[in-house]
Amino acid sequence: MEMFIDSLYNHYHQKHFLILPLVITMALGFVLIIILKGWQKQNSKTSSIPVVPGLPLIGNLLQLKDKKPHQTFTKWAEVYGPIYSIKTGASTIVVLNNSHVAKEAMVTKHSSISTRKLSNALKILTADKTMVATSDYDEFHKMAKRHILNGMLGANAQKKHRGHRDNMIDTVVRRLHTHAKENPLEPVNLREIFQDEIFGLAMKQALGKDVESPIYVKGLGKTLSRDEIFQVLVVDPMMGAIEVDWRDFFPYLRWVPNKSAEMNIRRMEMRRREVMKTLIEEQKNRISSGEEINCYLDFLLSQGNALTETQLMMLVWETIIEASDTTLVTTEWAMYELAKSSNYQDRLYDEIQKVCGNSKYTEEHFNELAYLSAVFHETLRRHSPVPVIPLRYVHEDTQLGGYDIPAGTEIAINIYGCNMDKNQWDSPEEWKPERFLDNKYDPMDLYKTMAFGGGKRVCAGSLQALSLSCAAIARFIQEFKWSLKQGQEEDVSTVSLTTQKLNPVLAFIAPRG
């Protein structure tokens, strides 16, 4: 600075003596502005989002190799705060671990973060976003969501499907009674029974009928049993969706072949497509014969020819896979926690007895059962069925949590981390339904744990999930005393990237009364 002023003085001393003070003043002002801007940048939250250190080129990929990203994200939040960025190869991902900033992304800033960025496996399995859950927020998404609410999952549609749900719960309870009578000393595999019946419910709602006998699939040239159809429509796609293709992290190396992984996904997609095509054609023949059934397929076909064959197939299939998975996960975890603790179980049973008496629980009783609601929501909090929401893509510059988020960034909303936030939840690692009896929680607020998302992309199936899961939990507790098989008390291992229990709940059940 001194050399700069001396130079100015020597240059202007003779001929520009009068403007020298002005030049010096301008120079000093310029320097002051630079200093102030540097200070503002250093102290401005918007310009310095915390970054989790990683390695060159691969970023934080090695730190995520355990396939439990929701748990790793949550640990990082304790060090770097509720919002930070990571690198996964060529991509920058901002991870949100706090409910306030997550809701900001899902609701307030939705217009800037409304698109999806899918892995190669998901692009194939979703026919390039031809699903409500994975599509961008565009005209197709709005149309498809309107259809699914009007035809299957909205309040009016749910009333029409009420009989299917009641029959399903009655059948599960009947099978549990049969097990208790025939094998009283053997633990029951709840998942095996519940999964079988909920798949049947999904098929009835989606296609009008369950698969009652083996079906010949022309495109595969073979006959498939009901179990094989469940494998093709539910299990294989679920496992395929969480498969990791290293090329997803390095798009510039997409040209490098990874044939085994891609062929496996394409085989799953082909098998799923051929089975769905066979099931839909069978129901189209039924409709042509004049037989109509209250189901989602019939509703979609009644809407005219706005949907392509692929869109029709994908929208029907989506209701089958989603109904067969998340409700099962929530219900099984709830029964695990209740079977583990006689105190929680007895409290719920006493509430059911007080409200229902000698009558069996029905959906109309739900509003009178505060503790049942608390059990349901605490299970969603502690065992979030979807621990990390599928990545969203920032398509225009925006801000989240006070930080500048540039276009091109991906957003990971860590629902598990939000629900394990020690600043919001007391002893979050513990399963304590009582926390939801506090007056600060609205008993009818389905989104308090954000398990169903929020904003314009909120889950369309939240009403059915609540109705079905709570009915199952209430009837199971109303009719049986549950206790875990020895050794299961601390078995909380989960399947890969999901929160589904690795091992099914095995419990001894004793009929009440």
Short mmCIF file of C-alpha atoms in Angstrom, two decimals:
data_model
loop_
_atom_site.label_atom_id
_atom_site.label_comp_id
_atom_site.label_asym_id
_atom_site.label_seq_id
_atom_site.Cartn_x
_atom_site.Cartn_y
_atom_site.Cartn_z
CA MET A 1 0.00 0.00 0.00
CA GLU A 2 2.83 2.42 0.86
CA MET A 3 4.56 1.72 -2.48
CA PHE A 4 1.27 2.34 -4.27
CA ILE A 5 0.85 5.79 -2.60
CA ASP A 6 4.51 6.74 -3.20
CA SER A 7 4.14 5.93 -6.88
CA LEU A 8 1.03 8.08 -7.09
CA TYR A 9 2.83 10.96 -5.34
CA ASN A 10 5.87 10.85 -7.66
CA HIS A 11 3.64 10.74 -10.73
CA TYR A 12 1.29 13.51 -9.76
CA HIS A 13 3.52 15.75 -7.57
CA GLN A 14 4.29 18.38 -10.19
CA LYS A 15 1.27 18.56 -12.50
CA HIS A 16 -1.54 16.93 -10.54
CA PHE A 17 -0.94 18.21 -7.04
CA LEU A 18 -4.58 19.21 -6.57
CA ILE A 19 -6.09 15.77 -7.35
CA LEU A 20 -3.54 13.78 -5.33
CA PRO A 21 -5.59 13.81 -2.08
CA LEU A 22 -8.61 12.59 -4.04
CA VAL A 23 -6.68 9.69 -5.59
CA ILE A 24 -5.26 8.69 -2.22
CA THR A 25 -8.73 8.81 -0.68
CA MET A 26 -10.09 6.60 -3.48
CA ALA A 27 -7.28 4.10 -3.05
CA LEU A 28 -7.84 3.87 0.68
CA GLY A 29 -11.56 3.46 0.12
CA PHE A 30 -10.91 0.69 -2.38
CA VAL A 31 -8.72 -1.16 0.11
CA LEU A 32 -11.34 -0.68 2.84
CA ILE A 33 -14.04 -2.17 0.61
CA ILE A 34 -11.85 -5.23 -0.05
CA ILE A 35 -11.25 -5.67 3.68
CA LEU A 36 -14.97 -5.34 4.47
CA LYS A 37 -15.97 -7.81 1.77
CA GLY A 38 -13.41 -10.30 3.06
CA TRP A 39 -14.76 -9.92 6.58
CA GLN A 40 -18.35 -10.37 5.36
CA LYS A 41 -17.41 -13.47 3.40
CA GLN A 42 -15.62 -14.91 6.40
CA ASN A 43 -18.61 -14.27 8.66
CA SER A 44 -21.43 -14.94 6.19
CA LYS A 45 -23.22 -18.26 6.65
CA THR A 46 -24.39 -18.32 3.05
CA SER A 47 -20.90 -18.69 1.55
CA SER A 48 -19.39 -21.44 3.66
CA ILE A 49 -21.55 -24.54 3.88
CA PRO A 50 -19.66 -27.18 5.90
CA VAL A 51 -17.88 -29.78 3.77
CA VAL A 52 -17.13 -33.33 4.89
CA PRO A 53 -13.50 -33.99 3.94
CA GLY A 54 -12.97 -36.71 1.36
CA LEU A 55 -10.41 -38.09 -1.06
CA PRO A 56 -9.49 -36.69 -4.49
CA LEU A 57 -11.75 -37.85 -7.34
CA ILE A 58 -13.87 -40.27 -5.28
CA GLY A 59 -14.80 -37.83 -2.52
CA ASN A 60 -16.64 -39.53 0.37
CA LEU A 61 -17.54 -42.77 -1.40
CA LEU A 62 -15.27 -44.97 0.73
CA GLN A 63 -16.84 -43.55 3.88
CA LEU A 64 -20.25 -44.72 2.62
CA LYS A 65 -19.21 -48.26 1.69
CA ASP A 66 -21.10 -49.88 4.60
CA LYS A 67 -24.42 -49.33 2.74
CA LYS A 68 -26.00 -47.60 5.74
CA PRO A 69 -25.77 -44.01 4.45
CA HIS A 70 -28.54 -42.75 6.74
CA GLN A 71 -26.53 -43.76 9.79
CA THR A 72 -23.29 -42.30 8.44
CA PHE A 73 -25.05 -39.05 7.52
CA THR A 74 -26.43 -38.80 11.05
CA LYS A 75 -22.98 -39.26 12.63
CA TRP A 76 -21.57 -36.54 10.37
CA ALA A 77 -24.38 -34.20 11.43
CA GLU A 78 -23.06 -34.33 14.99
CA VAL A 79 -19.71 -33.01 13.72
CA TYR A 80 -20.60 -30.71 10.82
CA GLY A 81 -24.09 -29.60 11.75
CA PRO A 82 -27.54 -30.38 10.30
CA ILE A 83 -26.65 -29.32 6.75
CA TYR A 84 -23.38 -30.08 4.97
CA SER A 85 -22.08 -31.15 1.58
CA ILE A 86 -20.28 -34.29 0.46
CA LYS A 87 -18.75 -35.46 -2.79
CA THR A 88 -19.68 -38.76 -4.42
CA GLY A 89 -17.38 -38.94 -7.39
CA ALA A 90 -18.39 -36.18 -9.78
CA SER A 91 -21.50 -35.14 -7.84
CA THR A 92 -21.93 -32.70 -4.98
CA ILE A 93 -24.67 -33.70 -2.54
CA VAL A 94 -26.04 -31.46 0.19
CA VAL A 95 -27.34 -33.61 3.05
CA LEU A 96 -30.18 -32.34 5.25
CA ASN A 97 -30.45 -33.84 8.75
CA ASN A 98 -32.81 -31.41 10.44
CA SER A 99 -36.60 -31.32 10.14
CA HIS A 100 -36.76 -27.54 9.73
CA VAL A 101 -34.37 -27.38 6.78
CA ALA A 102 -35.85 -30.59 5.32
CA LYS A 103 -39.33 -29.03 5.34
CA GLU A 104 -37.84 -25.91 3.77
CA ALA A 105 -36.54 -28.05 0.90
CA MET A 106 -39.78 -30.03 0.50
CA VAL A 107 -42.23 -27.14 0.88
CA THR A 108 -40.83 -23.58 0.74
CA LYS A 109 -38.16 -24.20 -1.92
CA HIS A 110 -40.03 -26.95 -3.75
CA SER A 111 -40.10 -25.01 -7.04
CA SER A 112 -36.29 -24.98 -7.16
CA ILE A 113 -35.83 -28.60 -6.03
CA SER A 114 -38.64 -30.49 -7.73
CA THR A 115 -36.81 -32.86 -10.07
CA ARG A 116 -35.31 -36.29 -9.52
CA LYS A 117 -31.86 -37.57 -10.38
CA LEU A 118 -31.99 -41.35 -10.63
CA SER A 119 -29.35 -44.04 -10.64
CA ASN A 120 -29.02 -46.13 -13.79
CA ALA A 121 -30.83 -49.01 -12.06
CA LEU A 122 -33.77 -46.81 -11.10
CA LYS A 123 -34.00 -45.33 -14.60
CA ILE A 124 -34.45 -48.83 -15.97
CA LEU A 125 -36.78 -50.10 -13.24
CA THR A 126 -39.00 -47.00 -13.34
CA ALA A 127 -39.11 -46.79 -17.16
CA ASP A 128 -37.27 -43.47 -16.88
CA LYS A 129 -39.38 -41.87 -14.11
CA THR A 130 -42.76 -43.27 -15.22
CA MET A 131 -43.92 -43.48 -11.60
CA VAL A 132 -45.47 -40.98 -9.21
CA ALA A 133 -42.73 -41.49 -6.62
CA THR A 134 -39.79 -41.02 -9.00
CA SER A 135 -41.11 -38.62 -11.64
CA ASP A 136 -40.18 -34.96 -11.84
CA TYR A 137 -42.83 -32.54 -10.66
CA ASP A 138 -44.38 -31.98 -14.08
CA GLU A 139 -47.68 -32.51 -15.86
CA PHE A 140 -47.27 -36.28 -15.88
CA HIS A 141 -46.66 -36.30 -12.11
CA LYS A 142 -49.75 -34.17 -11.46
CA MET A 143 -51.92 -36.36 -13.70
CA ALA A 144 -50.62 -39.63 -12.24
CA LYS A 145 -51.02 -38.48 -8.65
CA ARG A 146 -54.56 -37.28 -9.37
CA HIS A 147 -55.36 -40.72 -10.79
CA ILE A 148 -53.93 -42.63 -7.83
CA LEU A 149 -55.79 -40.46 -5.32
CA ASN A 150 -59.11 -40.64 -7.17
CA GLY A 151 -58.82 -44.30 -8.11
CA MET A 152 -57.18 -45.94 -5.12
CA LEU A 153 -55.57 -44.03 -2.27
CA GLY A 154 -57.63 -40.89 -1.68
CA ALA A 155 -60.26 -40.73 1.09
CA ASN A 156 -63.23 -41.56 -1.17
CA ALA A 157 -61.39 -44.37 -2.95
CA GLN A 158 -60.30 -45.81 0.40
CA LYS A 159 -63.94 -46.02 1.50
CA LYS A 160 -64.65 -48.19 -1.53
CA HIS A 161 -61.73 -50.48 -0.71
CA ARG A 162 -62.62 -50.76 2.97
CA GLY A 163 -63.96 -54.30 2.59
CA HIS A 164 -60.64 -55.54 1.19
CA ARG A 165 -58.73 -54.12 4.17
CA ASP A 166 -61.14 -55.59 6.74
CA ASN A 167 -61.03 -59.00 5.10
CA MET A 168 -57.24 -58.93 5.00
CA ILE A 169 -56.90 -58.15 8.72
CA ASP A 170 -59.49 -60.82 9.61
CA THR A 171 -57.58 -63.38 7.53
CA VAL A 172 -54.24 -62.58 9.18
CA VAL A 173 -55.78 -62.85 12.66
CA ARG A 174 -57.44 -66.14 11.69
CA ARG A 175 -54.10 -67.54 10.53
CA LEU A 176 -52.46 -66.43 13.79
CA HIS A 177 -55.16 -68.22 15.78
CA THR A 178 -54.59 -71.36 13.70
CA HIS A 179 -50.87 -71.21 14.45
CA ALA A 180 -51.48 -70.67 18.19
CA LYS A 181 -53.84 -73.68 18.27
CA GLU A 182 -51.76 -76.06 16.18
CA ASN A 183 -48.25 -74.99 17.25
CA PRO A 184 -48.58 -73.36 20.69
CA LEU A 185 -44.93 -73.95 21.60
CA GLU A 186 -43.50 -72.62 18.34
CA PRO A 187 -42.89 -68.92 17.61
CA VAL A 188 -44.84 -67.46 14.72
CA ASN A 189 -43.17 -65.78 11.75
CA LEU A 190 -45.35 -62.66 11.55
CA ARG A 191 -43.72 -61.38 8.36
CA GLU A 192 -44.46 -64.57 6.45
CA ILE A 193 -48.19 -64.31 7.15
CA PHE A 194 -48.60 -60.53 6.96
CA GLN A 195 -46.54 -60.17 3.78
CA ASP A 196 -48.55 -62.85 2.03
CA GLU A 197 -51.88 -61.23 2.87
CA ILE A 198 -50.83 -57.64 2.17
CA PHE A 199 -49.61 -58.69 -1.27
CA GLY A 200 -53.04 -60.19 -1.90
CA LEU A 201 -54.65 -56.91 -0.79
CA ALA A 202 -52.41 -54.93 -3.15
CA MET A 203 -53.34 -57.18 -6.06
CA LYS A 204 -57.08 -56.85 -5.35
CA GLN A 205 -56.90 -53.06 -5.13
CA ALA A 206 -54.71 -52.73 -8.21
CA LEU A 207 -56.09 -55.44 -10.52
CA GLY A 208 -59.36 -56.55 -8.98
CA LYS A 209 -58.24 -60.02 -7.90
CA ASP A 210 -55.45 -61.88 -6.14
CA VAL A 211 -53.29 -64.48 -7.87
CA GLU A 212 -55.01 -67.68 -6.80
CA SER A 213 -53.27 -70.17 -9.08
CA PRO A 214 -50.13 -70.43 -11.22
CA ILE A 215 -50.19 -68.18 -14.30
CA TYR A 216 -48.62 -68.87 -17.68
CA VAL A 217 -46.52 -65.88 -18.76
CA LYS A 218 -46.20 -66.02 -22.52
CA GLY A 219 -43.31 -63.56 -22.71
CA LEU A 220 -41.25 -65.76 -20.38
CA GLY A 221 -42.46 -69.04 -21.82
CA LYS A 222 -43.18 -70.51 -18.39
CA THR A 223 -45.77 -70.82 -15.64
CA LEU A 224 -45.15 -68.87 -12.44
CA SER A 225 -46.54 -69.62 -8.98
CA ARG A 226 -47.93 -66.92 -6.71
CA ASP A 227 -44.66 -66.85 -4.74
CA GLU A 228 -42.67 -66.44 -7.94
CA ILE A 229 -44.92 -63.58 -9.04
CA PHE A 230 -44.32 -61.86 -5.68
CA GLN A 231 -40.59 -62.32 -6.22
CA VAL A 232 -40.75 -60.79 -9.70
CA LEU A 233 -43.05 -57.87 -8.85
CA VAL A 234 -41.82 -56.93 -5.37
CA VAL A 235 -38.64 -58.56 -4.09
CA ASP A 236 -36.43 -58.34 -7.19
CA PRO A 237 -37.21 -54.67 -8.00
CA MET A 238 -36.70 -53.67 -4.36
CA MET A 239 -33.28 -55.26 -4.32
CA GLY A 240 -32.45 -53.95 -7.78
CA ALA A 241 -33.34 -50.40 -6.81
CA ILE A 242 -30.64 -50.29 -4.15
CA GLU A 243 -27.93 -51.88 -6.29
CA VAL A 244 -24.98 -49.54 -6.80
CA ASP A 245 -23.41 -49.09 -10.23
CA TRP A 246 -20.07 -47.28 -9.81
CA ARG A 247 -20.67 -45.48 -13.13
CA ASP A 248 -23.47 -43.47 -11.49
CA PHE A 249 -20.77 -41.62 -9.57
CA PHE A 250 -18.56 -40.97 -12.59
CA PRO A 251 -20.79 -40.01 -15.57
CA TYR A 252 -17.76 -39.21 -17.71
CA LEU A 253 -16.88 -42.94 -17.53
CA ARG A 254 -20.34 -44.09 -18.61
CA TRP A 255 -18.76 -45.55 -21.76
CA VAL A 256 -16.90 -48.15 -19.65
CA PRO A 257 -18.97 -51.35 -19.75
CA ASN A 258 -20.46 -52.90 -16.61
CA LYS A 259 -22.42 -55.61 -18.37
CA SER A 260 -23.14 -57.97 -15.49
CA ALA A 261 -24.79 -55.30 -13.33
CA GLU A 262 -26.81 -53.76 -16.15
CA MET A 263 -27.91 -57.12 -17.56
CA ASN A 264 -29.15 -58.16 -14.12
CA ILE A 265 -31.29 -55.01 -13.82
CA ARG A 266 -32.60 -55.33 -17.38
CA ARG A 267 -33.52 -58.95 -16.72
CA MET A 268 -35.52 -57.86 -13.64
CA GLU A 269 -37.26 -55.18 -15.71
CA MET A 270 -38.07 -57.62 -18.53
CA ARG A 271 -39.52 -60.21 -16.15
CA ARG A 272 -41.56 -57.56 -14.32
CA ARG A 273 -42.86 -56.18 -17.62
CA GLU A 274 -43.93 -59.57 -18.96
CA VAL A 275 -45.70 -60.57 -15.75
CA MET A 276 -47.54 -57.23 -15.55
CA LYS A 277 -48.49 -57.47 -19.22
CA THR A 278 -49.99 -60.92 -18.61
CA LEU A 279 -51.91 -59.81 -15.51
CA ILE A 280 -53.29 -56.68 -17.21
CA GLU A 281 -54.32 -58.58 -20.35
CA GLU A 282 -56.19 -61.08 -18.20
CA GLN A 283 -58.13 -58.24 -16.56
CA LYS A 284 -58.77 -56.51 -19.90
CA ASN A 285 -60.41 -59.73 -21.09
CA ARG A 286 -62.58 -59.67 -17.97
CA ILE A 287 -63.61 -56.08 -18.69
CA SER A 288 -64.37 -56.94 -22.34
CA SER A 289 -66.72 -59.67 -21.15
CA GLY A 290 -68.71 -57.03 -19.27
CA GLU A 291 -67.45 -57.75 -15.76
CA GLU A 292 -66.40 -54.60 -13.93
CA ILE A 293 -64.63 -54.48 -10.55
CA ASN A 294 -63.77 -51.58 -8.32
CA CYS A 295 -60.00 -51.56 -8.80
CA TYR A 296 -57.28 -49.18 -9.94
CA LEU A 297 -56.82 -50.75 -13.38
CA ASP A 298 -60.51 -50.41 -14.21
CA PHE A 299 -60.40 -46.78 -13.07
CA LEU A 300 -57.36 -45.97 -15.24
CA LEU A 301 -58.89 -47.62 -18.29
CA SER A 302 -62.07 -45.59 -17.77
CA GLN A 303 -60.08 -42.35 -18.08
CA GLY A 304 -59.67 -42.68 -21.85
CA ASN A 305 -56.50 -43.20 -23.88
CA ALA A 306 -54.31 -40.56 -22.21
CA LEU A 307 -51.89 -43.20 -20.90
CA THR A 308 -49.44 -45.19 -23.00
CA GLU A 309 -49.16 -48.94 -22.46
CA THR A 310 -45.95 -48.44 -20.48
CA GLN A 311 -47.47 -45.71 -18.30
CA LEU A 312 -50.51 -47.86 -17.56
CA MET A 313 -48.36 -50.82 -16.59
CA MET A 314 -46.02 -48.75 -14.41
CA LEU A 315 -48.78 -46.93 -12.54
CA VAL A 316 -50.57 -50.18 -11.69
CA TRP A 317 -47.31 -51.88 -10.70
CA GLU A 318 -46.30 -48.95 -8.48
CA THR A 319 -49.35 -49.45 -6.27
CA ILE A 320 -48.52 -53.13 -5.89
CA ILE A 321 -44.89 -52.75 -4.86
CA GLU A 322 -45.44 -49.80 -2.54
CA ALA A 323 -48.44 -51.29 -0.76
CA SER A 324 -46.52 -54.54 -0.28
CA ASP A 325 -43.47 -52.97 1.36
CA THR A 326 -43.61 -49.89 3.60
CA THR A 327 -46.74 -50.88 5.58
CA LEU A 328 -45.19 -54.28 6.24
CA VAL A 329 -41.94 -52.67 7.49
CA THR A 330 -43.77 -50.32 9.88
CA THR A 331 -46.12 -52.97 11.25
CA GLU A 332 -43.36 -55.50 11.84
CA TRP A 333 -41.20 -52.99 13.73
CA ALA A 334 -44.16 -51.91 15.85
CA MET A 335 -44.90 -55.53 16.83
CA TYR A 336 -41.21 -56.14 17.57
CA GLU A 337 -41.14 -53.19 19.98
CA LEU A 338 -44.45 -54.15 21.64
CA ALA A 339 -43.47 -57.81 21.98
CA LYS A 340 -40.18 -56.72 23.56
CA SER A 341 -41.89 -54.68 26.27
CA SER A 342 -44.86 -56.00 28.26
CA ASN A 343 -45.40 -52.52 29.75
CA TYR A 344 -46.00 -50.85 26.38
CA GLN A 345 -48.04 -53.82 25.20
CA ASP A 346 -50.25 -53.85 28.30
CA ARG A 347 -50.84 -50.12 28.09
CA LEU A 348 -52.04 -50.42 24.48
CA TYR A 349 -54.20 -53.45 25.31
CA ASP A 350 -55.84 -51.61 28.23
CA GLU A 351 -56.65 -48.64 25.97
CA ILE A 352 -58.17 -50.91 23.32
CA GLN A 353 -60.27 -52.70 25.93
CA LYS A 354 -61.51 -49.42 27.36
CA VAL A 355 -62.63 -48.14 23.95
CA CYS A 356 -63.69 -51.34 22.17
CA GLY A 357 -64.87 -53.54 25.03
CA ASN A 358 -65.92 -56.93 23.64
CA SER A 359 -66.08 -55.61 20.07
CA LYS A 360 -63.19 -56.10 17.69
CA TYR A 361 -61.24 -53.01 16.70
CA THR A 362 -62.36 -51.23 13.53
CA GLU A 363 -60.98 -48.18 11.75
CA GLU A 364 -63.71 -46.01 13.32
CA HIS A 365 -62.09 -46.54 16.75
CA PHE A 366 -58.79 -44.95 15.75
CA ASN A 367 -59.60 -41.37 16.78
CA GLU A 368 -60.35 -42.55 20.32
CA LEU A 369 -57.08 -44.46 20.71
CA ALA A 370 -54.38 -41.88 21.41
CA TYR A 371 -51.82 -44.46 22.48
CA LEU A 372 -52.30 -46.51 19.29
CA SER A 373 -51.59 -43.35 17.30
CA ALA A 374 -48.52 -42.73 19.45
CA VAL A 375 -47.26 -46.28 18.82
CA PHE A 376 -47.68 -45.82 15.07
CA HIS A 377 -45.92 -42.45 14.90
CA GLU A 378 -43.11 -43.45 17.25
CA THR A 379 -42.45 -46.48 15.03
CA LEU A 380 -42.29 -44.22 11.97
CA ARG A 381 -39.85 -41.99 13.83
CA ARG A 382 -37.53 -44.66 15.20
CA HIS A 383 -37.72 -47.04 12.23
CA SER A 384 -38.35 -44.73 9.25
CA PRO A 385 -39.56 -46.99 6.39
CA VAL A 386 -37.71 -44.74 3.89
CA PRO A 387 -34.57 -43.55 5.72
CA VAL A 388 -33.32 -41.31 2.90
CA ILE A 389 -35.69 -39.74 0.36
CA PRO A 390 -34.63 -40.40 -3.27
CA LEU A 391 -32.23 -37.65 -4.34
CA ARG A 392 -33.68 -34.38 -5.54
CA TYR A 393 -31.94 -32.15 -8.04
CA VAL A 394 -31.51 -28.38 -7.67
CA HIS A 395 -32.34 -26.94 -11.10
CA GLU A 396 -31.90 -23.28 -10.18
CA ASP A 397 -29.81 -21.41 -7.62
CA THR A 398 -31.52 -21.33 -4.23
CA GLN A 399 -30.87 -21.21 -0.48
CA LEU A 400 -31.39 -23.79 2.25
CA GLY A 401 -30.78 -23.24 5.93
CA GLY A 402 -29.21 -19.88 5.11
CA TYR A 403 -26.64 -21.37 2.72
CA ASP A 404 -26.33 -20.69 -1.01
CA ILE A 405 -27.10 -23.88 -2.97
CA PRO A 406 -26.05 -23.65 -6.64
CA ALA A 407 -27.95 -25.26 -9.50
CA GLY A 408 -26.65 -28.73 -10.27
CA THR A 409 -26.42 -29.75 -6.61
CA GLU A 410 -28.19 -32.89 -5.45
CA ILE A 411 -30.20 -32.88 -2.23
CA ALA A 412 -30.36 -35.88 0.13
CA ILE A 413 -33.02 -35.57 2.83
CA ASN A 414 -32.00 -37.88 5.66
CA ILE A 415 -35.33 -38.68 7.32
CA TYR A 416 -33.59 -41.04 9.72
CA GLY A 417 -31.22 -38.25 10.76
CA CYS A 418 -34.08 -35.78 11.24
CA ASN A 419 -35.84 -38.26 13.51
CA MET A 420 -32.67 -38.97 15.50
CA ASP A 421 -31.85 -35.28 16.00
CA LYS A 422 -31.01 -34.82 19.70
CA ASN A 423 -31.95 -31.14 19.47
CA GLN A 424 -35.53 -32.08 18.63
CA TRP A 425 -36.07 -35.48 20.26
CA ASP A 426 -35.31 -36.50 23.83
CA SER A 427 -33.31 -39.78 23.87
CA PRO A 428 -34.01 -40.36 20.15
CA GLU A 429 -32.43 -43.83 20.15
CA GLU A 430 -35.17 -45.08 22.47
CA TRP A 431 -38.61 -46.21 21.29
CA LYS A 432 -41.00 -44.26 23.55
CA PRO A 433 -44.59 -43.82 22.29
CA GLU A 434 -45.34 -41.49 25.20
CA ARG A 435 -43.48 -38.68 23.48
CA PHE A 436 -46.37 -38.39 21.01
CA LEU A 437 -48.93 -37.91 23.76
CA ASP A 438 -47.47 -34.45 24.41
CA ASN A 439 -49.84 -31.59 23.58
CA LYS A 440 -47.28 -30.10 21.18
CA TYR A 441 -48.08 -32.89 18.70
CA ASP A 442 -51.29 -32.89 16.70
CA PRO A 443 -52.65 -36.47 16.90
CA MET A 444 -53.94 -36.23 13.32
CA ASP A 445 -50.70 -34.84 11.88
CA LEU A 446 -49.40 -37.66 9.68
CA TYR A 447 -46.25 -35.75 8.79
CA LYS A 448 -44.78 -35.02 12.22
CA THR A 449 -41.96 -37.49 11.52
CA MET A 450 -41.82 -36.69 7.78
CA ALA A 451 -42.05 -40.41 7.04
CA PHE A 452 -44.54 -39.51 4.27
CA GLY A 453 -42.53 -36.57 2.95
CA GLY A 454 -44.17 -33.17 2.70
CA GLY A 455 -45.38 -30.43 0.39
CA LYS A 456 -46.58 -31.15 -3.13
CA ARG A 457 -44.74 -34.46 -3.25
CA VAL A 458 -46.25 -35.83 -0.03
CA CYS A 459 -46.89 -39.58 -0.16
CA ALA A 460 -50.27 -40.43 -1.66
CA GLY A 461 -50.49 -43.66 0.36
CA SER A 462 -50.25 -42.14 3.84
CA LEU A 463 -53.96 -42.64 4.65
CA GLN A 464 -53.92 -46.33 3.71
CA ALA A 465 -50.64 -46.90 5.56
CA LEU A 466 -52.09 -45.44 8.76
CA SER A 467 -55.43 -47.24 8.47
CA LEU A 468 -53.96 -50.63 7.64
CA SER A 469 -50.98 -50.63 9.97
CA CYS A 470 -52.96 -49.36 12.97
CA ALA A 471 -55.76 -51.87 12.34
CA ALA A 472 -53.22 -54.69 12.22
CA ILE A 473 -51.39 -53.56 15.38
CA ALA A 474 -54.64 -53.08 17.32
CA ARG A 475 -56.12 -56.46 16.35
CA PHE A 476 -52.86 -58.31 17.02
CA ILE A 477 -52.62 -56.84 20.53
CA GLN A 478 -56.36 -57.13 21.19
CA GLU A 479 -56.38 -60.86 20.48
CA PHE A 480 -52.92 -62.08 21.52
CA LYS A 481 -50.25 -61.65 24.16
CA TRP A 482 -46.87 -61.36 22.40
CA SER A 483 -43.36 -62.24 23.56
CA LEU A 484 -40.19 -62.43 21.49
CA LYS A 485 -38.27 -65.61 20.96
CA GLN A 486 -35.15 -65.62 23.13
CA GLY A 487 -32.24 -63.84 21.45
CA GLN A 488 -34.38 -61.49 19.38
CA GLU A 489 -34.50 -58.64 21.90
CA GLU A 490 -31.45 -56.87 20.46
CA ASP A 491 -31.80 -58.06 16.86
CA VAL A 492 -32.16 -54.75 15.04
CA SER A 493 -30.07 -55.52 11.93
CA THR A 494 -31.56 -54.21 8.68
CA VAL A 495 -31.39 -55.11 5.00
CA SER A 496 -28.71 -53.17 3.12
CA LEU A 497 -29.81 -49.57 2.39
CA THR A 498 -33.30 -50.09 3.83
CA THR A 499 -34.70 -50.20 7.37
CA GLN A 500 -36.50 -53.51 6.86
CA LYS A 501 -35.54 -55.99 9.59
CA LEU A 502 -32.91 -58.38 8.32
CA ASN A 503 -34.47 -61.22 10.28
CA PRO A 504 -38.26 -61.55 10.62
CA VAL A 505 -39.96 -61.15 13.98
CA LEU A 506 -40.34 -64.53 15.66
CA ALA A 507 -42.72 -64.31 18.61
CA PHE A 508 -44.74 -66.56 20.85
CA ILE A 509 -48.42 -65.67 20.83
CA ALA A 510 -51.05 -66.63 23.39
CA PRO A 511 -54.73 -65.92 22.64
CA ARG A 512 -56.33 -63.60 25.20
CA GLY A 513 -59.42 -64.86 26.99
#
